[in-house]
Amino acid sequence: MSERKRVPIPIRVEPGADLPAAERTAVLEAVNRHRALEGALLPILHAIQDRLGWIPPRALPLIAYELNLSRAEVHGVVTFYHYFRQHKPGEHVIFLCRAEACQAVGAVSLAAHAKRALGTDFHGTSGDGRYTLEPVYCLGNCASGPSLMIDRELHGRVTPERFDQLIGAGAAGAGAA
Ligand code: FES
C-alpha cells in the first residue's frame, strides 16, 4: 500500500504579528484614530512617525491589512515621501535647513561641518546613536539663518562653533575628522 504524501497546511501569519508590542499598539492607535478620514493613509503615517520617530517596515503589512490596501500601495507612499523615515532614528533628530536664505548665510559650510562632526551624511545617524541628521527646506526662520531644529527646538544664526556647543562638543563621538 502506497503512503499518501502529506501536504503541509499553510500557516496564516497575522499581519504585524512580528512587530514589537509597543510598535503594534502605536500603529493600531494611529489607524483607529484616522481610518474614517478620506485618504487616511497619510495622516496615519504621520501619526506613527510622530509617535515612534520612524515607520517600521514590519508595520506596513498591518497598515495595509487594516486599510484594505495592498502592501505595495503602502510601501509606495512611504518611499515616495522622503519625510517618512524607514530607519530607526538616533535619540535626537537635527533638521538642518538647506533652503536658499539659509544657504546665503552659511548653511552650506554648516552642513559640511555637521556631517564631519557627526560622522554621517544626511539621513544618517552618528556612530553613538545620539543624533540623526536630516535636511529640511525652510524652518520659517529665514531672517535668522543658518537655522536648524533639534527635535522640536529651533535655533538661529548657528555657526559651526554653536553647532558643537549644541550637540555637546565631541559628544557624538562619531569619528570627527
Ligand atoms: S531658508 Fe532656512 S529657515 Fe527659511
PDB file of N, CA and C and ligand atoms in Angstrom, residues 96-103 105 107 136-148 154, ligand 1:
ATOM      1  N   LEU A  96      18.452  70.286   9.585  1.00  0.00           N
ATOM      2  CA  LEU A  96      19.285  71.411   9.182  1.00  0.00           C
ATOM      3  C   LEU A  96      18.721  72.029   7.902  1.00  0.00           C
ATOM      4  N   CYS A  97      18.485  73.336   7.947  1.00  0.00           N
ATOM      5  CA  CYS A  97      17.844  73.997   6.801  1.00  0.00           C
ATOM      6  C   CYS A  97      18.803  74.113   5.624  1.00  0.00           C
ATOM      7  N   ARG A  98      18.330  73.691   4.468  1.00  0.00           N
ATOM      8  CA  ARG A  98      19.136  73.766   3.249  1.00  0.00           C
ATOM      9  C   ARG A  98      18.509  74.686   2.227  1.00  0.00           C
ATOM     10  N   ALA A  99      17.519  75.464   2.638  1.00  0.00           N
ATOM     11  CA  ALA A  99      16.851  76.350   1.673  1.00  0.00           C
ATOM     12  C   ALA A  99      17.693  77.596   1.436  1.00  0.00           C
ATOM     13  N   GLU A 100      17.266  78.365   0.425  1.00  0.00           N
ATOM     14  CA  GLU A 100      18.096  79.437  -0.138  1.00  0.00           C
ATOM     15  C   GLU A 100      18.569  80.491   0.862  1.00  0.00           C
ATOM     16  N   ALA A 101      17.636  81.012   1.667  1.00  0.00           N
ATOM     17  CA  ALA A 101      18.013  82.112   2.567  1.00  0.00           C
ATOM     18  C   ALA A 101      19.078  81.657   3.549  1.00  0.00           C
ATOM     19  N   CYS A 102      18.983  80.460   4.029  1.00  0.00           N
ATOM     20  CA  CYS A 102      19.999  79.944   4.952  1.00  0.00           C
ATOM     21  C   CYS A 102      21.296  79.649   4.209  1.00  0.00           C
ATOM     22  N   GLN A 103      21.165  79.158   2.975  1.00  0.00           N
ATOM     23  CA  GLN A 103      22.374  78.869   2.195  1.00  0.00           C
ATOM     24  C   GLN A 103      23.184  80.134   1.972  1.00  0.00           C
ATOM     25  N   VAL A 105      23.680  82.489   3.923  1.00  0.00           N
ATOM     26  CA  VAL A 105      24.392  82.985   5.109  1.00  0.00           C
ATOM     27  C   VAL A 105      25.163  81.864   5.835  1.00  0.00           C
ATOM     28  N   ALA A 107      24.776  78.172   5.439  1.00  0.00           N
ATOM     29  CA  ALA A 107      24.235  76.834   5.725  1.00  0.00           C
ATOM     30  C   ALA A 107      25.023  75.722   5.030  1.00  0.00           C
ATOM     31  N   VAL A 136      16.210  69.865   5.746  1.00  0.00           N
ATOM     32  CA  VAL A 136      14.846  70.375   5.730  1.00  0.00           C
ATOM     33  C   VAL A 136      14.869  71.626   4.868  1.00  0.00           C
ATOM     34  N   TYR A 137      13.758  71.941   4.246  1.00  0.00           N
ATOM     35  CA  TYR A 137      13.745  73.081   3.336  1.00  0.00           C
ATOM     36  C   TYR A 137      12.855  74.175   3.903  1.00  0.00           C
ATOM     37  N   CYS A 138      13.474  75.012   4.722  1.00  0.00           N
ATOM     38  CA  CYS A 138      12.909  76.175   5.399  1.00  0.00           C
ATOM     39  C   CYS A 138      12.175  75.778   6.681  1.00  0.00           C
ATOM     40  N   LEU A 139      12.637  76.420   7.738  1.00  0.00           N
ATOM     41  CA  LEU A 139      12.030  76.212   9.059  1.00  0.00           C
ATOM     42  C   LEU A 139      11.233  77.445   9.465  1.00  0.00           C
ATOM     43  N   GLY A 140      11.054  78.366   8.517  1.00  0.00           N
ATOM     44  CA  GLY A 140      10.296  79.584   8.824  1.00  0.00           C
ATOM     45  C   GLY A 140      11.089  80.540   9.710  1.00  0.00           C
ATOM     46  N   ASN A 141      12.405  80.447   9.645  1.00  0.00           N
ATOM     47  CA  ASN A 141      13.260  81.285  10.495  1.00  0.00           C
ATOM     48  C   ASN A 141      14.323  81.948   9.620  1.00  0.00           C
ATOM     49  N   CYS A 142      13.905  82.317   8.401  1.00  0.00           N
ATOM     50  CA  CYS A 142      14.843  82.739   7.357  1.00  0.00           C
ATOM     51  C   CYS A 142      15.663  83.966   7.750  1.00  0.00           C
ATOM     52  N   ALA A 143      15.088  84.867   8.527  1.00  0.00           N
ATOM     53  CA  ALA A 143      15.801  86.104   8.874  1.00  0.00           C
ATOM     54  C   ALA A 143      16.942  85.843   9.850  1.00  0.00           C
ATOM     55  N   SER A 144      16.967  84.662  10.449  1.00  0.00           N
ATOM     56  CA  SER A 144      17.996  84.372  11.454  1.00  0.00           C
ATOM     57  C   SER A 144      18.795  83.126  11.100  1.00  0.00           C
ATOM     58  N   GLY A 145      19.026  82.920   9.802  1.00  0.00           N
ATOM     59  CA  GLY A 145      19.777  81.743   9.393  1.00  0.00           C
ATOM     60  C   GLY A 145      21.248  81.855   9.696  1.00  0.00           C
ATOM     61  N   PRO A 146      22.006  80.789   9.567  1.00  0.00           N
ATOM     62  CA  PRO A 146      21.520  79.446   9.259  1.00  0.00           C
ATOM     63  C   PRO A 146      20.718  78.867  10.435  1.00  0.00           C
ATOM     64  N   SER A 147      19.645  78.170  10.060  1.00  0.00           N
ATOM     65  CA  SER A 147      18.732  77.650  11.072  1.00  0.00           C
ATOM     66  C   SER A 147      18.780  76.130  11.139  1.00  0.00           C
ATOM     67  N   LEU A 148      18.549  75.644  12.319  1.00  0.00           N
ATOM     68  CA  LEU A 148      18.353  74.203  12.479  1.00  0.00           C
ATOM     69  C   LEU A 148      17.412  73.964  13.646  1.00  0.00           C
ATOM     70  N   LEU A 154      13.978  75.155  17.958  1.00  0.00           N
ATOM     71  CA  LEU A 154      14.548  75.898  16.835  1.00  0.00           C
ATOM     72  C   LEU A 154      15.750  76.731  17.287  1.00  0.00           C
TER      73      LEU A 154
HETATM   74  S1  FES B   1      15.531  79.363   4.475  1.00  0.00           S
HETATM   75 FE1  FES B   1      16.245  78.481   6.309  1.00  0.00          FE
HETATM   76  S2  FES B   1      14.670  78.917   7.707  1.00  0.00           S
HETATM   77 FE2  FES B   1      13.901  79.663   5.842  1.00  0.00          FE
END
